[in-house]
Short mmCIF file of C-alpha atoms in Angstrom, two decimals:
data_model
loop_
_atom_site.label_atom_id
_atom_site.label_comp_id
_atom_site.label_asym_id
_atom_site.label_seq_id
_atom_site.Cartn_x
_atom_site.Cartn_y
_atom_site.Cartn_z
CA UNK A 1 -46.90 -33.78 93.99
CA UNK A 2 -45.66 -31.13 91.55
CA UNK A 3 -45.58 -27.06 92.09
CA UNK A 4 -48.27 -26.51 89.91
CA UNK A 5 -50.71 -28.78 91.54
CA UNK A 6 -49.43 -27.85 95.29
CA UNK A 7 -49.87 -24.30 94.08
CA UNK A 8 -53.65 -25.50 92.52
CA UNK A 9 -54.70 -27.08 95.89
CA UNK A 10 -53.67 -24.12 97.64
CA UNK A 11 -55.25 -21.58 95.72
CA UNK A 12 -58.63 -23.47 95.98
CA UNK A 13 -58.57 -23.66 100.04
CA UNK A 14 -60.66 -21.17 101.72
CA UNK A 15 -58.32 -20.54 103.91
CA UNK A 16 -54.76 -20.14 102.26
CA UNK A 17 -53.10 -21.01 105.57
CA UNK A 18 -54.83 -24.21 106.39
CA UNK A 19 -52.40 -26.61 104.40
CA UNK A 20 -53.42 -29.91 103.64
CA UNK A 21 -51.19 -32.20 104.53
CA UNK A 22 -50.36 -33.75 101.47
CA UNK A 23 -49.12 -30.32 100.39
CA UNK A 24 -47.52 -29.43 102.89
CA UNK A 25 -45.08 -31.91 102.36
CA UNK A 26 -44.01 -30.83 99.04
CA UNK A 27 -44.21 -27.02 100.89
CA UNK A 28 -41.33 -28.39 103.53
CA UNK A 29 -38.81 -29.42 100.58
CA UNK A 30 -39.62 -26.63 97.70
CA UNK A 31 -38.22 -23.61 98.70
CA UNK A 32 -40.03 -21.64 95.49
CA UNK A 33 -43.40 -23.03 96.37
CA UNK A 34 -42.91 -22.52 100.46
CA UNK A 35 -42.07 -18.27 99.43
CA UNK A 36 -45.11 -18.53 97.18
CA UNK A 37 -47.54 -19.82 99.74
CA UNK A 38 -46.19 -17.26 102.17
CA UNK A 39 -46.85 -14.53 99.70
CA UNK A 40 -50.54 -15.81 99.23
CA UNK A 41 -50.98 -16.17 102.62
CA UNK A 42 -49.95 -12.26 102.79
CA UNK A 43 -52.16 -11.30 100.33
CA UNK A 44 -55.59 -13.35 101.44
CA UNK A 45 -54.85 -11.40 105.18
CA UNK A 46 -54.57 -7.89 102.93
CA UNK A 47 -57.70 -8.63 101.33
CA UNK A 48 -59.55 -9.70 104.57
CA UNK A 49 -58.56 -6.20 106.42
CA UNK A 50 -59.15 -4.23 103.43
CA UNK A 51 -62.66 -2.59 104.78
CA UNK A 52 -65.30 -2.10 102.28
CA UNK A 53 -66.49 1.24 100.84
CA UNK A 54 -69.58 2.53 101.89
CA UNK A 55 -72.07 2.66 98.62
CA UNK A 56 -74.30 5.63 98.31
CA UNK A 57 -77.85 5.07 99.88
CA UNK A 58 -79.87 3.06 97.14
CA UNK A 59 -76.74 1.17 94.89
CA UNK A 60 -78.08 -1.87 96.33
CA UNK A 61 -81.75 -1.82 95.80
CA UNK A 62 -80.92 -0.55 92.48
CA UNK A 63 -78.89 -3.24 91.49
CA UNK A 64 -81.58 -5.95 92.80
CA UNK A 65 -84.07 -4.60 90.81
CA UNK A 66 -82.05 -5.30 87.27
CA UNK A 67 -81.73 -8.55 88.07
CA UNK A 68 -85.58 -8.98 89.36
CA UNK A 69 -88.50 -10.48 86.85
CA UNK A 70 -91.11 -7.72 86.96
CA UNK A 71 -94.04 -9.31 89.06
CA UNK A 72 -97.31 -8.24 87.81
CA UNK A 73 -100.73 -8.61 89.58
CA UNK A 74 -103.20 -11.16 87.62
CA UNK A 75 -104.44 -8.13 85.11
CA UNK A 76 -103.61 -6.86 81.44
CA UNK A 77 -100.03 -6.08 81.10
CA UNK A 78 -99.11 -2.06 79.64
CA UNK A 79 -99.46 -1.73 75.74
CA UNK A 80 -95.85 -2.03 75.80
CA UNK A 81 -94.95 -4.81 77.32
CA UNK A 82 -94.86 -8.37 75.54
CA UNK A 83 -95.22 -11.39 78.26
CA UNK A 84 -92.43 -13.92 77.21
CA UNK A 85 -93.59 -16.24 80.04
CA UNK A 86 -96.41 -16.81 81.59
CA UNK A 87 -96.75 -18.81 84.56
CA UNK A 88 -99.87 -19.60 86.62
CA UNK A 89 -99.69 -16.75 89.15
CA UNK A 90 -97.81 -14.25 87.82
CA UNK A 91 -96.57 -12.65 84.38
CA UNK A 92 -92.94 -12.47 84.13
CA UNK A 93 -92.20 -9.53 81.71
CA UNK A 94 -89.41 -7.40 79.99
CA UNK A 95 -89.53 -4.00 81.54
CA UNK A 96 -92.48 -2.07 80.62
CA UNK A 97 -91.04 0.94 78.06
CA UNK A 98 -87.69 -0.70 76.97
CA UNK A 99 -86.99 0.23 73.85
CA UNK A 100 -86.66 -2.04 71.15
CA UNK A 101 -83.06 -1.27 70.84
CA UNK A 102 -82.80 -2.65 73.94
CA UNK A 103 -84.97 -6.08 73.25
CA UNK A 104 -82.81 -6.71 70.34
CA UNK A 105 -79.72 -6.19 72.54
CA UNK A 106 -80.92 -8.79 74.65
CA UNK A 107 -80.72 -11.12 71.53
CA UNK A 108 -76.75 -10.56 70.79
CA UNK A 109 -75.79 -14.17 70.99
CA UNK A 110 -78.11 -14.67 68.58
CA UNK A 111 -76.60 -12.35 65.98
CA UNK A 112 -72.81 -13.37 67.20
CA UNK A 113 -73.55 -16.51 66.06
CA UNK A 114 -75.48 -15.53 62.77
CA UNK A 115 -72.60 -13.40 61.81
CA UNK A 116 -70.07 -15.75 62.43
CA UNK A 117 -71.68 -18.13 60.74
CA UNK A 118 -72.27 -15.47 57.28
CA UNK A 119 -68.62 -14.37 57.98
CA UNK A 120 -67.53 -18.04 57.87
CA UNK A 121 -69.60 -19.00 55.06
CA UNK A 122 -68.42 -16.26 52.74
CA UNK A 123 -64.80 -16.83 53.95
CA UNK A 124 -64.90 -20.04 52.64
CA UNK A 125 -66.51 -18.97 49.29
CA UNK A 126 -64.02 -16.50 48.74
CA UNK A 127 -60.93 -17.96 49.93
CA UNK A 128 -61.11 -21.68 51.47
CA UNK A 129 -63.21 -23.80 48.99
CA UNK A 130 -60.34 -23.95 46.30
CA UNK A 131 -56.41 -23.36 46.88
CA UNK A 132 -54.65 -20.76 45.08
CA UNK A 133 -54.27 -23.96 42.59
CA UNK A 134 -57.75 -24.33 41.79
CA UNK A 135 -57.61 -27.56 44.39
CA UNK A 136 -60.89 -28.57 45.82
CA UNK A 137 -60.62 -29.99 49.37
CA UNK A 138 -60.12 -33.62 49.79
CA UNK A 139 -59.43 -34.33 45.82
CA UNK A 140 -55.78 -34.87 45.15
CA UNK A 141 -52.96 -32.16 43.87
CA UNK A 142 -54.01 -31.04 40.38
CA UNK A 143 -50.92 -29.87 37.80
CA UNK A 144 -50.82 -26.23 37.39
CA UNK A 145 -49.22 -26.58 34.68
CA UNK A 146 -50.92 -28.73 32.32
CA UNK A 147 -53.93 -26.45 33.72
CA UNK A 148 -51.96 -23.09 32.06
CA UNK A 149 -50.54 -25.45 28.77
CA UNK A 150 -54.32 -26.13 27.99
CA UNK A 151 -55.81 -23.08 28.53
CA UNK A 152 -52.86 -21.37 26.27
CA UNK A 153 -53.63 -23.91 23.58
CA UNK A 154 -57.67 -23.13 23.79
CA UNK A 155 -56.69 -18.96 24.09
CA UNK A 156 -54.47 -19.22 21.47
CA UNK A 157 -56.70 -20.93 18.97
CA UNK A 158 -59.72 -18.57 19.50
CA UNK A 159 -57.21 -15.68 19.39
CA UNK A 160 -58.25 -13.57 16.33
CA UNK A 161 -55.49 -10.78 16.22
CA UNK A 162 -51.52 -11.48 15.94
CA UNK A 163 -50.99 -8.95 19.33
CA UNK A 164 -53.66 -11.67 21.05
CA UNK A 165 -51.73 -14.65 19.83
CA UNK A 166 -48.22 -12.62 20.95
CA UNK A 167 -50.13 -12.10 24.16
CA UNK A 168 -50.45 -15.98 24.67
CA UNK A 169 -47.14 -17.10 23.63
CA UNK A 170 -45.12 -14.71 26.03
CA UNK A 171 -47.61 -16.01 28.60
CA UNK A 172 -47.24 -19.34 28.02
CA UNK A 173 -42.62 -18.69 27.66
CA UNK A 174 -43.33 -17.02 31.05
CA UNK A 175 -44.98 -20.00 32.84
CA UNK A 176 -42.57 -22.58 31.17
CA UNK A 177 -39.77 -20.17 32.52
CA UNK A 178 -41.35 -20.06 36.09
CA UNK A 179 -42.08 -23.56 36.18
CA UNK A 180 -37.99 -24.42 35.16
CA UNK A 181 -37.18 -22.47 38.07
CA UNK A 182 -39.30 -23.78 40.42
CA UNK A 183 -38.04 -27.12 39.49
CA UNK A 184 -34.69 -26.71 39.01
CA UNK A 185 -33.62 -28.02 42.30
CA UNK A 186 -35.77 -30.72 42.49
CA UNK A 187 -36.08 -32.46 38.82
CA UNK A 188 -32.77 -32.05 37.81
CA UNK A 189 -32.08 -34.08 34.17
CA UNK A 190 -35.10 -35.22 31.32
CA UNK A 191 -37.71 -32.83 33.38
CA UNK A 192 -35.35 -29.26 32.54
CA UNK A 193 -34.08 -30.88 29.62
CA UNK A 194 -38.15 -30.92 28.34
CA UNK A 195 -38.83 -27.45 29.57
CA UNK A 196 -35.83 -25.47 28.17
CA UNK A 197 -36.75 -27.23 24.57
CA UNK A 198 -39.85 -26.32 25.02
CA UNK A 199 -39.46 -22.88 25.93
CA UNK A 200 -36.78 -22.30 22.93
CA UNK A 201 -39.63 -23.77 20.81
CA UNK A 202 -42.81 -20.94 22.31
CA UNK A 203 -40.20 -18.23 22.02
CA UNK A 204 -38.25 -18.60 18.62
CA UNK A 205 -40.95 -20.89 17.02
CA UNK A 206 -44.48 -19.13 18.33
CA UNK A 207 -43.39 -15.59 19.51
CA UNK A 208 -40.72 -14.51 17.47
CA UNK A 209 -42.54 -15.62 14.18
CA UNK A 210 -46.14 -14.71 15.24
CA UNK A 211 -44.11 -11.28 15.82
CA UNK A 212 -44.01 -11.26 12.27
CA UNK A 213 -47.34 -11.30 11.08
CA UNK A 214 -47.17 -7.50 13.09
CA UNK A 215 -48.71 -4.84 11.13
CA UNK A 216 -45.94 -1.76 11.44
CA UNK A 217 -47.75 -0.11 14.10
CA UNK A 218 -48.72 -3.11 16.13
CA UNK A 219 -44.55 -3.74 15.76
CA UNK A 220 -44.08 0.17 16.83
CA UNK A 221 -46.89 -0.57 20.24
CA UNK A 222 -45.72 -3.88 21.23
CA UNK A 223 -42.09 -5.35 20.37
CA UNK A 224 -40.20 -3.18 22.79
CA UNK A 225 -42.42 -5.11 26.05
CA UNK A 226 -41.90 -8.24 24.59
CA UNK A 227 -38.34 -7.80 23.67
CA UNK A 228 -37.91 -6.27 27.37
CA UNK A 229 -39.26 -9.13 29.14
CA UNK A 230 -37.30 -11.41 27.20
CA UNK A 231 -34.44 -9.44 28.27
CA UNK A 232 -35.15 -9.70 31.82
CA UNK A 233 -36.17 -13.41 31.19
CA UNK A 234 -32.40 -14.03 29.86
CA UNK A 235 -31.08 -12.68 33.09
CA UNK A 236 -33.15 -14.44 35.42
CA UNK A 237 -32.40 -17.69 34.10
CA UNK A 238 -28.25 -17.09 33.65
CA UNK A 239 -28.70 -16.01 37.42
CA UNK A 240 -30.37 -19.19 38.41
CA UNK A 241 -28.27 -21.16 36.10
CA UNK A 242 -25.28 -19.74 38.38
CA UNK A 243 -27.52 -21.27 41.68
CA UNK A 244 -28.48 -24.74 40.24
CA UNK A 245 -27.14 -28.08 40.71
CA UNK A 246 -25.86 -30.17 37.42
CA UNK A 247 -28.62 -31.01 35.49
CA UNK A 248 -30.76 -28.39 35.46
CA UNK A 249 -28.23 -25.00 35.45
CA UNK A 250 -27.60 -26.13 31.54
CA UNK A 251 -30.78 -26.16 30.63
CA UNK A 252 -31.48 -23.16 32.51
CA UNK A 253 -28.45 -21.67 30.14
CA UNK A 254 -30.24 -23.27 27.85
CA UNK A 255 -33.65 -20.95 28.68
CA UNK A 256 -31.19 -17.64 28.83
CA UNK A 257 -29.89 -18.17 25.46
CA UNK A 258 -33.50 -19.03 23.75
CA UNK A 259 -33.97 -15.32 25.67
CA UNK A 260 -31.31 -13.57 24.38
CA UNK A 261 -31.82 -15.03 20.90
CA UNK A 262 -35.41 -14.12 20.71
CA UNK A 263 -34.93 -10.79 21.69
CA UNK A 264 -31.98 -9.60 19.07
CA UNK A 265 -34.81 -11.17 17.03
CA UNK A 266 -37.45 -9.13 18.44
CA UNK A 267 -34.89 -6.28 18.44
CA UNK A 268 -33.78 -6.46 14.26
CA UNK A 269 -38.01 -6.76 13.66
CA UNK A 270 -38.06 -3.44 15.74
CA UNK A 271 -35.53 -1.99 13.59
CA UNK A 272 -36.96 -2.76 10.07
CA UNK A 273 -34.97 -5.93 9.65
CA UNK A 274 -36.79 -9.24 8.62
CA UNK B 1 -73.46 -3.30 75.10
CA UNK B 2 -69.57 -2.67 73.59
CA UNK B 3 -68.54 -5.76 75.06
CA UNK B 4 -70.92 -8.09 73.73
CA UNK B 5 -70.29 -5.93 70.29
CA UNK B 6 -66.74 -6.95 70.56
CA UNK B 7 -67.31 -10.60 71.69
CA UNK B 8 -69.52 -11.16 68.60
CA UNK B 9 -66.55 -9.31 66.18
CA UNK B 10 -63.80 -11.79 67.36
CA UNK B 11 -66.09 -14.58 67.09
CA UNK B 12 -66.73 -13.44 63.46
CA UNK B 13 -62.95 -13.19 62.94
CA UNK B 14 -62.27 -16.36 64.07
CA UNK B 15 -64.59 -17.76 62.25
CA UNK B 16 -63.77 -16.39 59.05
CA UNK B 17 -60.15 -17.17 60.01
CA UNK B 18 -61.17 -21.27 60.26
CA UNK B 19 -63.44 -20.78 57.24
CA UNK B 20 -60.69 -19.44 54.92
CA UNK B 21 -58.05 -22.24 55.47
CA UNK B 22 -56.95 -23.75 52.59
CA UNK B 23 -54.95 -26.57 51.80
CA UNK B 24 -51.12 -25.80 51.66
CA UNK B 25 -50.31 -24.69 48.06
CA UNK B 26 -47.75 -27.20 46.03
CA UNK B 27 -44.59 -27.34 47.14
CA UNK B 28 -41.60 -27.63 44.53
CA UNK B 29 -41.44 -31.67 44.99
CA UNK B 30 -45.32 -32.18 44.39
CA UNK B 31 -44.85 -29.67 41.41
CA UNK B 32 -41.72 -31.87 40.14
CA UNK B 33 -43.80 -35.11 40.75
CA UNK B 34 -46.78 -33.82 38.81
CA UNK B 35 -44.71 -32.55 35.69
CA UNK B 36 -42.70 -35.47 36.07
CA UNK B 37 -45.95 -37.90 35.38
CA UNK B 38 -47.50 -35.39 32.68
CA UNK B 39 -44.59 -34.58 31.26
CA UNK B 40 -45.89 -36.43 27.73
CA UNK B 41 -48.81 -34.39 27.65
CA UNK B 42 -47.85 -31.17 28.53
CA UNK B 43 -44.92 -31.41 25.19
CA UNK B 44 -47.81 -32.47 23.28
CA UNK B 45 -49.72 -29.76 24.44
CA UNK B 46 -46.88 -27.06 23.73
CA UNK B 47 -45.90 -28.49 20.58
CA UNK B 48 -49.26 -28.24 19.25
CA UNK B 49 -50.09 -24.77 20.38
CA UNK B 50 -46.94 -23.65 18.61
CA UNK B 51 -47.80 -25.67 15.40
CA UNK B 52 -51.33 -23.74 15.49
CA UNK B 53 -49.52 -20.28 16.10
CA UNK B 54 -47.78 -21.24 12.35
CA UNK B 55 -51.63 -21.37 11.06
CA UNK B 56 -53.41 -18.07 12.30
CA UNK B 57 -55.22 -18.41 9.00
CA UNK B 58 -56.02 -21.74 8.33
CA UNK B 59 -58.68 -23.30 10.79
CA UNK B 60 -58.59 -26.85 8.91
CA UNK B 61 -55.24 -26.73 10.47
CA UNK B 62 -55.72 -26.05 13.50
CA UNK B 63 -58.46 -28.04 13.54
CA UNK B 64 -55.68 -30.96 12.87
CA UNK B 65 -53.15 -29.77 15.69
CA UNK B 66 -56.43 -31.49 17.89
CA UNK B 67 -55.84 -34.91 16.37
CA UNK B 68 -52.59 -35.49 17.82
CA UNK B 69 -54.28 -34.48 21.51
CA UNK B 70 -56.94 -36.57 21.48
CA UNK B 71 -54.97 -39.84 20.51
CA UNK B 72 -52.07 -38.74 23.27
CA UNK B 73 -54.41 -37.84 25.86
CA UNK B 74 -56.69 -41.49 24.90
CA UNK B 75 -53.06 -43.42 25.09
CA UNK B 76 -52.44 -41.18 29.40
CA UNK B 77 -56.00 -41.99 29.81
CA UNK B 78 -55.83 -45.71 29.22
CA UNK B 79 -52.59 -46.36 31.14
CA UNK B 80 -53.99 -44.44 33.87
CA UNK B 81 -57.31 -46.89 34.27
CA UNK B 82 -56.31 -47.61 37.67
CA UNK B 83 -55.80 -44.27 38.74
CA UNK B 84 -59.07 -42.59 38.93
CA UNK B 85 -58.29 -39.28 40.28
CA UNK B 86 -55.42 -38.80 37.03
CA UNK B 87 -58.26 -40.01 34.66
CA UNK B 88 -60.32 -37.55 36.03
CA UNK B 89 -58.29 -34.87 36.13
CA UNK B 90 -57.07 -36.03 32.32
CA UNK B 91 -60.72 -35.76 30.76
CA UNK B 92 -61.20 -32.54 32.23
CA UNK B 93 -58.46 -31.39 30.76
CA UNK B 94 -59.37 -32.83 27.03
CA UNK B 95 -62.84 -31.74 27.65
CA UNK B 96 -61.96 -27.98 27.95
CA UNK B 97 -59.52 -28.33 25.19
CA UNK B 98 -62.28 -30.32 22.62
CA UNK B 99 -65.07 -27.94 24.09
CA UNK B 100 -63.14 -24.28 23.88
CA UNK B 101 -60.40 -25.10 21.51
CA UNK B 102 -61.50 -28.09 18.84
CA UNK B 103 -65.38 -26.89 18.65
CA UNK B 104 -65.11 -23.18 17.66
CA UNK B 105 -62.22 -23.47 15.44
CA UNK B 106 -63.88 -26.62 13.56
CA UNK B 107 -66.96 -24.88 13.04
CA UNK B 108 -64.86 -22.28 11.41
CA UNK B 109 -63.04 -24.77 9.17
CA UNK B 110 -66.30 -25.91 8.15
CA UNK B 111 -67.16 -22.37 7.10
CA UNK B 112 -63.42 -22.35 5.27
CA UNK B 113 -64.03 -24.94 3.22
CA UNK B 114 -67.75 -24.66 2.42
CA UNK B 115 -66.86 -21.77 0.20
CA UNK B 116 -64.09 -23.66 -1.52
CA UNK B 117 -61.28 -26.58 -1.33
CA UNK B 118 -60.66 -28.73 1.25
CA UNK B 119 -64.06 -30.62 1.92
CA UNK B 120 -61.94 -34.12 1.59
CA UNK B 121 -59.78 -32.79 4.32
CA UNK B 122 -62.60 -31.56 6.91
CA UNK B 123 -64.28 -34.53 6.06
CA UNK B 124 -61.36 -37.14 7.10
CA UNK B 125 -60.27 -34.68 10.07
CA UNK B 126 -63.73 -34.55 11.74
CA UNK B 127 -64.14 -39.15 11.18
CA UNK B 128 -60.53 -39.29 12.78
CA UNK B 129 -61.98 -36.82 16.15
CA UNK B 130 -65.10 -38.67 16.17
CA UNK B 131 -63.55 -42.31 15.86
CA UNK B 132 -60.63 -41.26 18.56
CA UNK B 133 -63.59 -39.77 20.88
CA UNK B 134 -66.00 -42.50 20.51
CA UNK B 135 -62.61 -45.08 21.37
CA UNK B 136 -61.88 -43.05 24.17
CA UNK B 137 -65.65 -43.07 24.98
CA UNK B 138 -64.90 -47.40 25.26
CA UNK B 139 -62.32 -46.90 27.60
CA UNK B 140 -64.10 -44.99 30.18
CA UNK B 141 -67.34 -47.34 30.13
CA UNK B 142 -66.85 -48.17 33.49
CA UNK B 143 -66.72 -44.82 34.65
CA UNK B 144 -70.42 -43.50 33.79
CA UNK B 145 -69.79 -39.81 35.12
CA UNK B 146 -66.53 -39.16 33.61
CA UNK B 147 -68.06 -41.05 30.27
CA UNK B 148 -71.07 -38.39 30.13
CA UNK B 149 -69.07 -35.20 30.76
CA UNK B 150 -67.17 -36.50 26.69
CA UNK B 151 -70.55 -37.26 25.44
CA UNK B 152 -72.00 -33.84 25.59
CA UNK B 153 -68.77 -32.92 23.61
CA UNK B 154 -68.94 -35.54 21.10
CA UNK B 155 -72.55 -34.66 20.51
CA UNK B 156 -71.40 -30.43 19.92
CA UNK B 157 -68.69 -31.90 17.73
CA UNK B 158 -71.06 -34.30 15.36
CA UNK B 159 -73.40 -31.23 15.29
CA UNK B 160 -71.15 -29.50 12.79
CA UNK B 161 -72.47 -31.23 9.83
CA UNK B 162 -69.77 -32.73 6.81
CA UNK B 163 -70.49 -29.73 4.12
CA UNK B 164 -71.59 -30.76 0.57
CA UNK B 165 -69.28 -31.79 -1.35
CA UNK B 166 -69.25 -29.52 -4.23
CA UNK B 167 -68.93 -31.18 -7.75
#
């Protein structure tokens, strides 16, 4: 026998110091459990002598009487009351002139269970029936990415102004970008090598040259974001090109100098150049 | 009365709490294995959205940046047959991109080159979508669902009727 089930025996007796003997062996070789059963024995005796408080004339008859069914003579119950039950002899009824604040409060399992069920139902709406990757449960992992490629190539094609195709392609440089970091410790090699070409080919190819087509005050609004981010997208990647493993910290050099290139582009355009 | 007010909050709670699990989000190996199999489309994809950023103009090219999709994402599609979840996943894909991307900006090529050249073009543009759709169309016989979801785009996309060719 273990402590916890001596202890679990003991606890259950009436009387704490009537030991059954198959605990009481384990008692007469654990010192920790033989203190313990002394101290329970202690406090059962405490209990015993404690002597009760008197309760003012009445507590009990009041109490009694909440717990009661209202027993009615055979004859029409008060306007008020509703019978719920009805047996042969007698009416068993809520008490006559509860409110119906009170009725209802006799129902609060009821709602409990209602709300948790709305609560749980809209939690799931909101938040549980797809992952923050569009997943629905039980299907397997989707691509994110090829989810953001082809929505770029459908927003960019029913873009009608040169700041909503800019929009797009810095999008679409950011979530290459994100996605080379993300990967860059686990895809070192063709992977990188594919998204650092590709995200030279958004920025210099797309952005910088859709930059272009700028009237001068759309070039006065805009270039300075988009040659800021690419700023701060040339650092990020030279930082995380200092953090990566061969095979993906070139290509994430790669990604800085697309960056840097694009925005002395970006920068000359600002400027007046071509 | 407050207690059984607080028993039914935390049972609300908690049952918003098991409600709103999700499944984990990707971690970085399941994102590498992912890019790693669509690696081929998503290129195609990029290079094509840049070639239709060089043609903010010119629908009829756009239009043609839509070729090159369809006959990359029939060639995933068929060496995915036996993987039904990546052929789903695969059509959806080309169906938003035919639907949102291909429809709109053919109709407007169609309205580019009623007024002027490049009827011959449209014309040989739209037979090459049509012929790549209805051979992807072959491929998925076996899957009826996945099959009907293309249909309803092939149907939008015959709708925008071959202009007269003007003499």
């Amino acid at each position: 026998m273990n402590c916890a089930s001596a202890r679990n025996r003991l606890l259950a007796q009436a009387d704490p110091a009537d030991v059954p003997d198959q605990v009481s062996g384990h008692l007469a070789i654990c010192t920790a459990c033989s203190a313990w059963h002394s101290l329970l024995v202690q406090v059962d005796a405490v209990v015993l002598a404690t002597p009760v408080p008197a309760a003012p004339a009445g507590l009990k008859k009041q109490l009694i009487e909440q717990f009661q069914p209202i027993i009615t003579a055979p004859k029409p119950a008060p306007p008020a009351a509703k019978p719920i039950v009805k047996p042969a002899s007698s009416v068993v009824v809520l008490a006559a002139g509860a409110s119906a604040g009170d009725r209802l409060a006799k129902l609060w399992p009821v709602g409990a269970v209602a709300a948790a069920v709305l609560v749980g139902a809209l939690g799931w709406v909101i938040l549980g029936g797809n992952s923050e990757d569009g997943q629905i449960v039980g299907q397997p992992p989707r691509d994110p990415m090829l989810e953001k490629v082809v929505q770029a190539k459908v927003d960019l094609d029913t873009a009608g102004t040169a700041p909503e195709r800019l929009k797009v392609l810095d999008r679409l440089a950011t979530d290459i970008h994100e996605q080379a970091t993300t990967l860059s410790m686990v895809t070192p090699g063709a992977e990188m090598e594919s998204l650092a070409s590709r995200y030279e080919k958004v920025v210099i190819a797309g952005l910088v040259e859709t930059a272009r087509l700028l009237t001068d005050e759309e070039r006065k609004a805009l270039l300075d974001q988009y040659r800021n981010k690419l700023g701060e997208a040339e650092h990020q990647a030279s930082r995380s090109a200092a953090n990566a493993p061969p095979g993906s910290a070139e290509h994430l050099r790669h990604i800085a100098q697309a960056a840097g290139e694009g925005k002395t582009r970006l920068e000359r355009m600002r400027q007046g150049g071509a | 009365m407050t207690r059984h007010i607080l028993s039914g909050v935390v049972i609300a709670i908690m049952a918003a709490a098991v409600g709103a699990q999700t499944p984990k989000a990707l971690t970085s190996a399941q994102k590498g294995e992912l890019f790693r199999k669509n690696r081929e489309v998503f290129e195609n994809i990029v290079d094509q959205t840049v070639a239709s950023s060089k043609s903010p103009n010119d629908p009829l090219k756009r239009a043609n940046t839509y070729y090159s999709l369809l006959v990359n994402f029939n060639k995933q599609i068929a060496a995915s047959s036996q993987d039904s979840g990546r052929v789903e996943e695969l059509t959806q894909h080309l169906k938003v991109l035919l639907d949102k991307g291909l429809t709109p900006t053919l109709a407007d090529a169609k309205r580019q080159v009623e007024g002027g050249t490049g009827v011959d073009e449209f014309v040989d543009l739209r037979q090459g979508l049509l012929a790549q759709l209805k051979a992807l169309l072959d491929v998925l016989s076996n899957d009826p669902a996945t099959k009907s979801s293309l249909e309803g785009v092939k149907n939008r996309l015959d709708s925008i009727k071959i202009p007269e060719a003007k003499h």
